[in-house]
């Protein structure tokens, strides 16, 4: 069991050993089911000072629930010393993430419940095998009969025509089962009245289409000399870029120690958390605001990718290991995809006066994973470019949440019609990325820059002048900022102690997209629990424990932790080990074209060098002209 680097993902044997050590302890409860096994990343200094051959810790956090009526267990195990480091019991309002064991229990309890079966009978549904139950997090909106601190789900359901059918075509409208997982009971069934079942299917498989289009000839991506990147374990090198990757159970795809030409840029970059709040008044949706990260453990829904289908070209895949609900290990093969893509023109100029005519091609390195959480699918794509640009692109696809409607219940402003007798409620997808900077080594500063019009006066008689202004954000309270695309607002991370040859301190800017922020009322439960989405930017000094944008454990959470709480201390960030939190996403106003499965929609951000180099760093790309191309 050789682990080469302190940030290497957990090996199968390491997870097994950690589980064995836990099971051998007298405090282990035989009813335990697991939600996650997470590598405890060592202190920054251990990682930064690591040399081949130096020793490093391998500690694993095992999370799960058992017969204790609290928030579950969090056991830290030192697998090198084969001993327990700590065993923490979480409180009822800060529970371990939901896991397969919880889903299975909620589905079973709901189907067995007489009141639920009665509601189904009213709708002519008797074959429970064809009923699909979708449990949703109960945090924030729980029924009065669920005791505070109890683990809860709200279950909605759908009816299939056959076992292979897409159940989302037929919502069992108006029926909601409240499940108290701690008690192991359905405590309440809501029935808002019978709405007729939509009659059309929503199958998206090729065999269910009436015809398949013709005329798409193959596009063959061919790299005759192989790819230009190198892989050593979980470290990747490409065109001066060097970094490590891993999958975190909650955060999904993580970039570690990203550097360019041996100049550090980011110590760590990953999703911290995300929330999907619904804006509809329909009781099937009005309470929904799932944290796909910290409540559902996004990383655990990672896809095993298929060569030639998910990924085209010269692909390198990474496998990862995850704990299963019963403490066994699941190997997810081909979980992370690495490849290069041609990206059009990097730069070009024709000197019309007889000088050089030059063009260079751009390409990017793509590191990606896909995650399927219930009805929705998310792709997280990091792109690294030859000119120093870093991009995060989230791809949103899959199936929307929907309601069955009649002409009388149809409310197009909150839930547009997407198919016959089917409406999809407006909702948001908001992602919070935590960017732990180490720009050119050492401490960093944060600036906000934007364009400002100058007043008409003697110097600006025509009112045509504008200028770029920068403001140093020195405290956490000053760094709660929102996007302003009309003034080209960006946020710049500066290393004040490193200058380029022009005497300009080196910097990278975060260029946000034209993104929304949280829409819910400031006094709402959603705003309290998902406070990270109230602003597009937050910043804080690095603290090891401050990783979760909504808190570390958010199941049944009341909003008592997270980035708003961390930054309430209003700490000095004028020059520090800077952590930036960027919330972005989109407002989803459903269209018929999004049904039955959504064409990919995109959102994300760019990190772009500003004076990090002395000039265009891509002048040294050799000209290329592929003679095999046809015209
Ligand atoms: Co959506």
Coordinates of C-alpha atoms and ligand atoms in Angstrom, one line a residue:
X1 CA 0.0 0.0 0.0
X2 CA 2.3 2.8 -1.2
X3 CA 0.9 6.2 -1.2
X4 CA 3.2 8.6 -3.0
X5 CA 1.8 12.0 -2.0
X6 CA -0.1 13.4 1.0
X7 CA -3.0 14.5 -1.2
X8 CA -3.3 11.2 -3.2
X9 CA -6.9 10.0 -3.1
X10 CA -7.7 7.1 -0.7
X11 CA -6.8 3.7 -1.8
X12 CA -9.2 0.8 -1.5
X13 CA -7.0 -0.8 1.3
X14 CA -6.9 2.5 3.2
X15 CA -10.8 2.7 3.4
X16 CA -11.0 -1.0 4.3
X17 CA -8.4 -0.6 7.0
X18 CA -10.1 2.5 8.5
X19 CA -13.5 0.6 8.6
X20 CA -11.8 -2.4 10.2
X21 CA -10.3 -0.2 12.9
X22 CA -13.6 1.5 13.6
X23 CA -15.4 -1.9 13.7
X24 CA -12.9 -3.3 16.2
X25 CA -13.6 -0.4 18.6
X26 CA -16.0 -1.0 21.5
X27 CA -17.9 2.2 20.7
X28 CA -18.8 0.9 17.2
X29 CA -22.5 0.3 16.8
X30 CA -23.5 -2.7 14.6
X31 CA -26.4 -0.8 13.1
X32 CA -24.0 1.8 11.5
X33 CA -24.4 2.8 7.9
X34 CA -21.8 5.0 6.3
X35 CA -22.2 8.3 4.4
X36 CA -18.6 9.1 3.6
X37 CA -14.9 8.3 3.9
X38 CA -12.8 11.4 3.4
X39 CA -9.1 11.9 3.4
X40 CA -8.1 14.4 6.1
X41 CA -5.8 16.6 4.1
X42 CA -2.7 17.4 6.1
X43 CA -1.7 20.9 7.2
X44 CA -0.6 23.1 4.3
X45 CA 3.0 23.2 5.5
X46 CA 3.2 19.4 5.4
X47 CA 2.0 19.4 1.9
X48 CA 4.1 22.4 0.7
X49 CA 7.3 21.1 2.3
X50 CA 6.7 17.6 1.0
X51 CA 9.7 16.0 -0.8
X52 CA 9.8 12.5 -2.3
X53 CA 10.6 10.2 0.6
X54 CA 9.4 12.5 3.4
X55 CA 6.8 11.1 5.7
X56 CA 3.2 12.4 5.9
X57 CA 0.0 11.4 7.8
X58 CA -2.8 9.4 6.3
X59 CA -5.9 10.1 8.4
X60 CA -9.4 9.2 7.3
X61 CA -12.8 10.6 8.4
X62 CA -15.6 8.1 8.5
X63 CA -19.1 9.6 8.7
X64 CA -22.3 7.7 9.3
X65 CA -25.3 7.1 11.4
X66 CA -26.3 4.4 13.8
X67 CA -28.9 3.7 16.5
X68 CA -27.9 6.8 18.5
X69 CA -30.5 9.5 18.1
X70 CA -28.2 12.4 17.2
X71 CA -26.5 13.7 14.1
X72 CA -24.3 10.7 13.5
X73 CA -20.7 9.8 14.1
X74 CA -17.5 11.4 12.7
X75 CA -14.6 9.0 13.4
X76 CA -11.1 10.1 12.5
X77 CA -8.7 7.2 12.1
X78 CA -4.9 7.3 11.7
X79 CA -4.4 4.5 9.3
X80 CA -0.6 4.5 9.5
X81 CA -0.6 4.1 13.3
X82 CA -3.8 1.9 13.0
X83 CA -5.5 3.9 15.8
X84 CA -8.4 6.1 16.6
X85 CA -7.7 9.9 16.6
X86 CA -11.1 11.0 17.7
X87 CA -14.8 10.0 17.7
X88 CA -17.2 12.9 17.6
X89 CA -21.0 12.6 17.9
X90 CA -22.6 15.3 15.8
X91 CA -25.6 17.3 17.2
X92 CA -29.1 16.9 15.8
X93 CA -28.9 20.3 14.0
X94 CA -25.6 19.4 12.3
X95 CA -25.8 15.9 10.9
X96 CA -23.7 13.8 8.6
X97 CA -24.7 13.9 4.9
X98 CA -27.7 11.8 3.7
X99 CA -26.6 8.5 2.2
X100 CA -27.9 5.4 0.4
X101 CA -29.1 3.9 3.7
X102 CA -31.3 6.9 4.3
X103 CA -32.7 6.9 0.8
X104 CA -33.6 3.2 0.9
X105 CA -35.2 3.6 4.4
X106 CA -37.3 6.6 3.3
X107 CA -38.5 4.8 0.1
X108 CA -39.5 1.7 2.0
X109 CA -41.2 3.5 4.9
X110 CA -43.2 5.7 2.4
X111 CA -44.4 2.7 0.3
X112 CA -45.4 0.8 3.4
X113 CA -47.4 3.7 4.9
X114 CA -51.2 3.1 4.9
X115 CA -52.1 6.8 4.5
X116 CA -49.7 7.2 1.6
X117 CA -51.2 4.0 -0.1
X118 CA -54.7 5.5 0.5
X119 CA -53.7 8.7 -1.3
X120 CA -52.4 6.6 -4.2
X121 CA -55.6 4.6 -4.3
X122 CA -57.6 7.8 -4.8
X123 CA -55.5 8.3 -7.9
X124 CA -56.1 4.7 -9.1
X125 CA -52.5 3.7 -8.3
X126 CA -52.2 0.2 -6.7
X127 CA -49.0 -1.3 -8.2
X128 CA -46.3 0.1 -5.8
X129 CA -43.6 -1.5 -7.9
X130 CA -44.2 1.2 -10.5
X131 CA -44.0 4.0 -8.0
X132 CA -40.7 6.0 -7.8
X133 CA -40.1 7.8 -4.5
X134 CA -37.7 10.8 -4.5
X135 CA -36.6 11.8 -1.0
X136 CA -35.7 15.5 -0.6
X137 CA -33.9 17.1 2.4
X138 CA -36.3 18.1 5.1
X139 CA -34.0 20.8 6.6
X140 CA -35.6 24.2 7.1
X141 CA -39.2 23.1 6.6
X142 CA -40.1 20.2 8.8
X143 CA -43.5 19.1 10.0
X144 CA -44.6 19.9 13.6
X145 CA -44.6 16.2 14.4
X146 CA -40.9 15.9 13.6
X147 CA -38.9 16.6 16.7
X148 CA -36.1 19.2 16.4
X149 CA -32.8 17.5 15.7
X150 CA -34.5 14.4 14.0
X151 CA -33.2 13.5 10.6
X152 CA -36.0 14.1 8.1
X153 CA -36.9 13.8 4.5
X154 CA -39.9 14.9 2.4
X155 CA -40.8 12.4 -0.2
X156 CA -42.5 13.1 -3.5
X157 CA -43.3 10.4 -6.0
X158 CA -43.8 9.5 -9.6
X159 CA -45.5 6.7 -11.6
X160 CA -43.8 4.6 -14.2
X161 CA -45.6 2.8 -17.0
X162 CA -43.0 0.0 -16.9
X163 CA -39.9 -0.6 -14.8
X164 CA -37.7 0.9 -17.5
X165 CA -39.9 4.0 -17.9
X166 CA -38.9 7.6 -17.1
X167 CA -41.0 8.2 -14.0
X168 CA -40.7 12.0 -14.3
X169 CA -43.4 12.0 -17.0
X170 CA -46.0 11.3 -14.3
X171 CA -45.8 13.2 -11.0
X172 CA -48.1 11.9 -8.4
X173 CA -49.2 15.5 -7.8
X174 CA -50.1 16.8 -4.4
X175 CA -48.9 13.9 -2.3
X176 CA -46.0 14.5 0.1
X177 CA -44.8 12.1 2.7
X178 CA -42.9 13.4 5.7
X179 CA -40.4 10.9 7.0
X180 CA -38.7 11.0 10.4
X181 CA -35.6 8.9 9.8
X182 CA -34.6 9.1 13.4
X183 CA -37.9 7.4 14.5
X184 CA -38.1 5.4 11.3
X185 CA -41.6 6.5 10.6
X186 CA -43.7 8.4 8.1
X187 CA -45.2 11.0 10.5
X188 CA -47.5 12.9 8.1
X189 CA -48.9 12.6 4.6
X190 CA -50.1 15.7 2.8
X191 CA -52.7 15.4 0.1
X192 CA -53.5 18.5 -1.8
X193 CA -56.2 16.9 -4.0
X194 CA -56.2 14.8 -7.1
X195 CA -54.8 16.2 -10.3
X196 CA -55.2 13.9 -13.4
X197 CA -52.1 12.1 -14.4
X198 CA -50.4 13.4 -17.5
X199 CA -50.7 10.9 -20.3
X200 CA -47.6 11.4 -22.5
X201 CA -44.4 9.5 -21.9
X202 CA -41.1 11.3 -21.6
X203 CA -38.6 8.7 -22.8
X204 CA -35.3 10.1 -24.0
X205 CA -33.6 6.8 -25.1
X206 CA -32.9 6.4 -28.8
X207 CA -35.3 3.5 -29.1
X208 CA -38.2 5.6 -27.9
X209 CA -37.7 8.3 -30.6
X210 CA -39.9 8.2 -33.7
X211 CA -36.9 8.8 -35.9
X212 CA -33.2 9.6 -35.6
X213 CA -31.7 12.4 -37.7
X214 CA -29.4 11.7 -40.6
X215 CA -26.4 13.5 -42.1
X216 CA -24.1 13.6 -39.1
X217 CA -20.8 12.3 -40.5
X218 CA -18.1 11.2 -37.9
X219 CA -15.8 13.8 -36.4
X220 CA -12.6 11.9 -35.7
X221 CA -10.3 13.5 -33.1
X222 CA -6.8 12.3 -33.8
X223 CA -3.6 13.0 -32.0
X224 CA -1.1 10.8 -34.0
X225 CA 1.8 11.5 -31.6
X226 CA -0.4 11.1 -28.5
X227 CA -1.3 13.7 -25.9
X228 CA 1.0 16.5 -24.7
X229 CA 0.4 16.0 -21.0
X230 CA 2.2 13.8 -18.5
X231 CA 0.6 12.0 -15.6
X232 CA 2.4 10.8 -12.5
X233 CA -0.1 9.2 -10.0
X234 CA -2.6 12.0 -9.5
X235 CA -0.2 14.7 -10.6
X236 CA -0.6 16.2 -14.1
X237 CA 1.9 18.4 -16.0
X238 CA 1.1 20.2 -19.3
X239 CA 2.7 23.1 -21.0
X240 CA 4.2 24.5 -17.7
X241 CA 1.0 23.8 -15.7
X242 CA 1.4 21.4 -12.8
X243 CA -1.3 20.3 -10.4
X244 CA -2.9 17.4 -8.6
X245 CA -6.5 16.2 -8.7
X246 CA -8.8 14.3 -6.3
X247 CA -12.5 13.7 -5.7
X248 CA -14.0 14.8 -2.4
X249 CA -17.2 13.1 -1.2
X250 CA -18.9 16.5 -0.8
X251 CA -17.0 18.9 -3.1
X252 CA -16.6 16.6 -6.1
X253 CA -13.6 17.4 -8.4
X254 CA -10.7 19.2 -6.6
X255 CA -7.6 20.9 -8.0
X256 CA -4.6 21.0 -5.7
X257 CA -1.4 22.9 -5.8
X258 CA -1.9 24.5 -9.3
X259 CA 1.2 26.2 -10.6
X260 CA 2.5 27.6 -13.8
X261 CA 6.2 27.4 -14.6
X262 CA 6.8 26.5 -11.0
X263 CA 5.0 29.7 -9.8
X264 CA 2.2 28.7 -7.4
X265 CA -1.3 30.1 -8.2
X266 CA -3.9 28.2 -6.2
X267 CA -3.3 25.9 -3.3
X268 CA -6.8 24.4 -3.7
X269 CA -9.8 25.1 -5.8
X270 CA -13.1 23.2 -5.6
X271 CA -16.9 23.6 -5.2
X272 CA -17.5 24.2 -1.5
X273 CA -21.3 23.8 -1.7
X274 CA -24.3 24.5 -3.9
X275 CA -28.0 25.1 -3.4
X276 CA -31.0 24.8 -5.7
X277 CA -33.9 26.9 -4.4
X278 CA -37.3 26.7 -6.0
X279 CA -39.5 29.7 -6.4
X280 CA -42.9 28.2 -7.0
X281 CA -45.9 28.3 -4.6
X282 CA -46.8 24.7 -5.5
X283 CA -46.5 22.6 -2.2
X284 CA -44.7 20.0 -4.2
X285 CA -41.8 22.4 -4.6
X286 CA -42.2 25.6 -2.5
X287 CA -39.9 24.3 0.3
X288 CA -37.1 22.8 -1.9
X289 CA -33.6 24.2 -1.6
X290 CA -31.3 21.2 -1.7
X291 CA -27.6 21.5 -0.9
X292 CA -26.4 19.0 -3.5
X293 CA -22.9 19.3 -1.9
X294 CA -23.2 19.1 1.9
X295 CA -26.6 17.4 2.2
X296 CA -26.4 14.9 -0.7
X297 CA -22.6 14.5 -1.1
X298 CA -22.3 15.5 -4.7
X299 CA -19.0 13.7 -5.1
X300 CA -20.6 10.3 -4.3
X301 CA -22.9 10.6 -7.4
X302 CA -19.9 10.7 -9.7
X303 CA -20.4 9.0 -13.1
X304 CA -18.2 6.3 -14.5
X305 CA -17.4 7.8 -18.0
X306 CA -17.5 6.0 -21.3
X307 CA -14.7 6.4 -23.8
X308 CA -16.0 7.6 -27.2
X309 CA -19.4 8.6 -25.7
X310 CA -18.7 11.0 -22.8
X311 CA -15.2 11.8 -23.9
X312 CA -13.7 12.0 -27.4
X313 CA -10.0 11.9 -28.4
X314 CA -6.9 10.8 -26.6
X315 CA -8.3 10.4 -23.1
X316 CA -6.6 9.6 -19.8
X317 CA -9.0 8.4 -17.0
X318 CA -8.5 8.3 -13.3
X319 CA -10.3 5.8 -11.0
X320 CA -11.4 6.6 -7.5
X321 CA -12.6 4.7 -4.4
X322 CA -15.6 5.5 -2.3
X323 CA -17.1 3.9 0.8
X324 CA -20.4 2.2 0.3
X325 CA -23.3 2.4 2.8
X326 CA -22.3 -0.9 4.4
X327 CA -18.6 -0.1 4.8
X328 CA -17.4 -1.9 1.7
X329 CA -15.5 -0.1 -1.1
X330 CA -16.8 1.0 -4.5
X331 CA -14.3 1.5 -7.1
X332 CA -15.5 4.1 -9.6
X333 CA -13.7 3.4 -12.8
X334 CA -13.0 6.3 -15.3
X335 CA -14.3 8.9 -12.8
X336 CA -12.1 11.8 -13.9
X337 CA -11.4 12.5 -17.6
X338 CA -8.3 14.3 -18.8
X339 CA -7.7 15.4 -22.4
X340 CA -6.6 18.2 -24.7
X341 CA -8.9 20.2 -27.0
X342 CA -8.2 22.4 -29.9
X343 CA -9.7 25.8 -29.0
X344 CA -9.7 27.8 -32.2
X345 CA -7.4 30.8 -32.6
X346 CA -5.1 31.9 -29.8
X347 CA -4.0 35.1 -31.6
X348 CA -3.7 36.4 -35.2
X349 CA -2.5 39.5 -37.1
X350 CA -2.1 40.4 -40.7
X351 CA 0.2 43.3 -41.3
X352 CA -1.4 45.0 -44.3
X353 CA 1.7 47.1 -45.0
X354 CA 3.8 44.1 -45.9
X355 CA 5.0 42.8 -42.5
X356 CA 4.3 39.5 -40.8
X357 CA 1.1 37.5 -41.3
X358 CA 0.9 35.2 -38.3
X359 CA -1.8 33.0 -36.6
X360 CA -1.4 30.6 -33.7
X361 CA -3.8 28.0 -32.5
X362 CA -5.1 27.8 -28.9
X363 CA -5.7 24.6 -27.1
X364 CA -6.8 23.8 -23.6
X365 CA -6.4 21.0 -21.1
X366 CA -9.7 19.7 -19.8
X367 CA -10.2 18.0 -16.4
X368 CA -13.8 16.9 -15.9
X369 CA -16.3 14.8 -14.0
X370 CA -20.0 14.3 -14.2
X371 CA -22.4 13.8 -11.3
X372 CA -26.0 12.6 -11.4
X373 CA -28.0 13.6 -8.4
X374 CA -31.6 12.3 -8.7
X375 CA -33.3 14.0 -11.7
X376 CA -30.4 16.4 -12.4
X377 CA -26.9 16.0 -14.0
X378 CA -24.0 18.3 -13.4
X379 CA -20.7 18.4 -15.2
X380 CA -17.7 20.2 -13.6
X381 CA -15.1 21.2 -16.2
X382 CA -11.8 22.8 -15.4
X383 CA -10.0 24.3 -18.4
X384 CA -6.3 25.4 -18.4
X385 CA -5.1 27.4 -21.4
X386 CA -1.7 28.2 -23.0
X387 CA -2.1 31.9 -22.1
X388 CA -2.4 31.3 -18.4
X389 CA -6.2 31.4 -18.2
X390 CA -8.0 29.1 -15.8
X391 CA -11.7 28.4 -16.4
X392 CA -14.4 26.6 -14.5
X393 CA -17.5 25.7 -16.5
X394 CA -20.5 23.9 -15.0
X395 CA -22.6 22.0 -17.4
X396 CA -26.2 21.6 -16.3
X397 CA -28.4 18.9 -17.9
X398 CA -30.7 16.1 -16.9
X399 CA -34.4 16.3 -16.0
X400 CA -36.2 19.2 -14.4
X401 CA -38.4 19.0 -11.3
X402 CA -42.0 19.1 -12.6
X403 CA -45.7 19.3 -11.6
X404 CA -48.8 17.8 -13.2
X405 CA -51.2 20.7 -14.0
X406 CA -54.7 21.4 -15.2
X407 CA -55.9 24.5 -17.0
X408 CA -57.3 25.7 -13.6
X409 CA -54.0 25.1 -11.7
X410 CA -51.6 26.4 -14.4
X411 CA -49.5 29.3 -13.2
X412 CA -47.2 30.2 -16.1
X413 CA -45.3 33.0 -14.3
X414 CA -44.0 30.6 -11.6
X415 CA -44.1 27.3 -13.5
X416 CA -44.1 27.5 -17.3
X417 CA -45.7 24.6 -19.3
X418 CA -43.1 22.3 -20.7
X419 CA -45.3 19.5 -22.0
X420 CA -49.0 18.5 -22.1
X421 CA -50.3 18.9 -18.5
X422 CA -46.7 19.3 -17.2
X423 CA -45.2 22.4 -15.8
X424 CA -41.7 23.0 -14.4
X425 CA -41.2 25.6 -11.6
X426 CA -38.7 28.4 -11.8
X427 CA -35.6 27.7 -9.7
X428 CA -32.0 28.7 -9.2
X429 CA -28.7 26.7 -9.3
X430 CA -26.1 28.5 -7.2
X431 CA -22.6 27.1 -6.9
X432 CA -20.0 28.4 -4.4
X433 CA -16.4 27.8 -5.3
X434 CA -13.7 28.1 -2.6
X435 CA -10.5 29.4 -4.1
X436 CA -7.5 29.1 -1.8
X437 CA -4.9 31.3 -3.3
X438 CA -1.1 31.3 -3.1
X439 CA -0.4 33.6 -6.0
X440 CA 3.4 33.5 -6.7
X441 CA 3.9 32.2 -3.1
X442 CA 3.3 34.1 0.1
X443 CA 0.4 36.4 1.1
X444 CA -2.0 38.0 -1.3
X445 CA -4.3 41.1 -1.5
X446 CA -7.7 41.5 -2.9
X447 CA -8.9 44.4 -5.1
X448 CA -12.1 45.3 -6.8
X449 CA -11.7 47.0 -10.2
X450 CA -14.3 48.5 -12.5
X451 CA -14.8 51.2 -15.1
X452 CA -16.1 54.6 -14.1
X453 CA -17.3 57.5 -16.3
X454 CA -15.7 60.8 -15.7
X455 CA -17.8 64.0 -15.1
X456 CA -17.9 66.7 -17.8
X457 CA -15.4 69.4 -17.0
X458 CA -12.5 71.2 -18.5
X459 CA -10.5 68.0 -18.9
X460 CA -13.5 66.1 -20.3
X461 CA -15.5 68.6 -22.2
X462 CA -17.2 66.1 -24.4
X463 CA -18.2 63.6 -21.7
X464 CA -16.4 60.8 -23.5
X465 CA -13.8 59.8 -20.9
X466 CA -13.8 56.9 -18.5
X467 CA -11.2 55.3 -16.3
X468 CA -10.5 52.1 -14.4
X469 CA -10.7 52.4 -10.6
X470 CA -9.4 49.9 -8.1
X471 CA -10.3 49.5 -4.4
X472 CA -8.3 47.5 -1.9
X473 CA -10.7 45.3 0.0
X474 CA -9.1 45.2 3.4
X475 CA -11.6 43.5 5.7
X476 CA -14.1 40.6 5.4
X477 CA -17.0 43.1 5.5
X478 CA -15.7 45.0 2.5
X479 CA -15.3 41.9 0.5
X480 CA -19.0 40.9 0.3
X481 CA -19.5 42.0 -3.3
X482 CA -21.9 41.4 -6.2
X483 CA -21.3 41.3 -9.9
X484 CA -21.8 44.4 -12.1
X485 CA -21.3 43.4 -15.7
X486 CA -22.2 46.9 -17.0
X487 CA -19.1 48.4 -15.3
X488 CA -16.9 45.3 -16.1
X489 CA -16.4 44.7 -12.3
X490 CA -13.7 42.1 -11.6
X491 CA -11.9 41.0 -8.5
X492 CA -8.1 40.9 -8.6
X493 CA -5.8 38.8 -6.4
X494 CA -2.4 40.5 -6.1
X495 CA 0.9 39.5 -4.7
X496 CA 2.3 42.9 -3.5
X497 CA 5.8 41.4 -3.0
X498 CA 6.3 40.1 -6.5
X499 CA 6.6 42.5 -9.5
X500 CA 6.9 41.7 -13.2
X501 CA 9.6 43.4 -15.2
X502 CA 7.4 46.5 -15.7
X503 CA 7.3 47.0 -12.0
X504 CA 3.7 45.9 -11.7
X505 CA 2.7 43.6 -8.8
X506 CA 1.7 40.2 -10.3
X507 CA -2.0 39.5 -10.3
X508 CA -4.8 37.2 -11.4
X509 CA -8.4 38.5 -11.9
X510 CA -11.6 36.6 -11.3
X511 CA -13.8 37.4 -14.2
X512 CA -17.4 36.4 -13.2
X513 CA -20.1 35.7 -15.6
X514 CA -23.4 37.6 -15.7
X515 CA -24.6 35.6 -12.8
X516 CA -27.5 36.0 -10.4
X517 CA -27.4 35.6 -6.6
X518 CA -29.9 34.2 -4.2
X519 CA -33.5 35.5 -4.8
X520 CA -35.1 34.3 -1.6
X521 CA -36.2 37.0 0.9
X522 CA -33.4 37.9 3.4
X523 CA -35.7 36.7 6.3
X524 CA -36.4 33.3 4.7
X525 CA -35.1 30.0 5.9
X526 CA -33.3 29.6 2.5
X527 CA -31.4 32.9 3.0
X528 CA -30.4 31.8 6.5
X529 CA -29.2 28.3 5.5
X530 CA -27.7 29.2 2.1
X531 CA -26.3 32.6 3.2
X532 CA -23.2 32.0 0.9
X533 CA -25.5 32.7 -2.1
X534 CA -26.5 36.2 -0.9
X535 CA -23.3 37.6 -2.5
X536 CA -21.2 36.7 -5.5
X537 CA -18.0 37.3 -3.6
X538 CA -16.8 36.7 -0.1
X539 CA -13.2 36.6 1.1
X540 CA -11.6 35.4 4.3
X541 CA -8.1 34.6 5.7
X542 CA -7.2 30.9 5.5
X543 CA -8.5 28.8 8.4
X544 CA -8.2 25.1 8.1
X545 CA -11.7 24.4 9.6
X546 CA -13.5 26.9 7.3
X547 CA -14.2 24.8 4.3
X548 CA -18.0 24.6 4.0
X549 CA -19.8 27.6 2.5
X550 CA -23.0 26.6 4.4
X551 CA -21.2 24.9 7.3
X552 CA -19.5 21.6 7.6
X553 CA -22.6 19.5 8.2
X554 CA -25.8 21.0 6.9
X555 CA -28.4 18.2 7.2
X556 CA -31.1 19.6 9.5
X557 CA -28.8 22.7 9.8
X558 CA -30.4 26.0 10.8
X559 CA -27.8 28.3 9.3
X560 CA -25.6 28.6 12.4
X561 CA -22.4 28.1 10.4
X562 CA -20.9 28.9 7.0
X563 CA -19.3 31.8 5.2
X564 CA -21.6 34.4 6.7
X565 CA -20.7 33.3 10.2
X566 CA -17.0 33.0 9.4
X567 CA -16.8 36.5 8.0
X568 CA -18.9 38.0 10.8
X569 CA -15.7 38.4 12.7
X570 CA -14.7 41.0 10.1
X571 CA -11.1 39.9 10.1
X572 CA -8.3 41.8 8.4
X573 CA -7.7 40.5 4.9
X574 CA -5.5 43.3 3.7
X575 CA -2.5 41.0 3.1
X576 CA -3.0 37.4 4.1
X577 CA -3.3 33.8 3.1
X578 CA -6.3 34.7 1.0
X579 CA -9.4 32.5 0.5
X580 CA -11.9 33.7 -2.1
X581 CA -15.5 32.4 -2.2
X582 CA -17.3 32.9 -5.5
X583 CA -21.0 32.2 -5.8
X584 CA -22.4 32.0 -9.3
X585 CA -25.1 30.1 -11.2
X586 CA -28.2 30.7 -13.1
X587 CA -31.9 31.3 -12.8
X588 CA -33.7 28.5 -14.7
X589 CA -36.9 29.6 -16.4
X590 CA -37.9 26.3 -17.9
X591 CA -38.7 26.0 -21.7
X592 CA -40.4 23.2 -23.6
X593 CA -37.0 22.6 -25.2
X594 CA -35.7 21.6 -21.7
X595 CA -38.1 18.6 -21.8
X596 CA -37.9 15.7 -21.4
X597 CA -34.1 16.1 -20.9
X598 CA -32.3 19.5 -20.8
X599 CA -29.8 20.5 -23.5
X600 CA -26.7 21.5 -21.6
X601 CA -26.8 25.0 -20.1
X602 CA -23.5 26.6 -19.0
X603 CA -22.3 28.8 -16.2
X604 CA -18.9 29.5 -14.5
X605 CA -16.0 31.9 -14.2
X606 CA -12.5 32.7 -15.5
X607 CA -9.3 33.4 -13.7
X608 CA -7.0 35.5 -16.0
X609 CA -3.4 36.6 -15.5
X610 CA -3.0 40.4 -15.1
X611 CA 0.7 41.4 -15.1
X612 CA 1.6 37.9 -14.0
X613 CA 3.6 37.8 -17.2
X614 CA 5.6 40.6 -18.9
X615 CA 3.8 40.2 -22.3
X616 CA 1.7 37.8 -24.2
X617 CA 3.0 34.5 -22.9
X618 CA 1.9 32.7 -26.1
X619 CA 4.3 34.4 -28.6
X620 CA 6.4 31.2 -28.3
X621 CA 3.7 28.9 -29.6
X622 CA 5.2 27.6 -32.9
X623 CA 3.2 28.1 -36.1
X624 CA 1.2 25.0 -37.0
X625 CA -0.5 24.2 -40.2
X626 CA -2.1 20.8 -40.4
X627 CA -1.7 19.7 -44.1
X628 CA -4.2 16.9 -43.7
X629 CA -7.1 19.3 -43.5
X630 CA -9.3 19.6 -46.5
X631 CA -10.9 22.6 -48.2
Ligands
LIG1 CO1 -32.5 23.8 -13.6

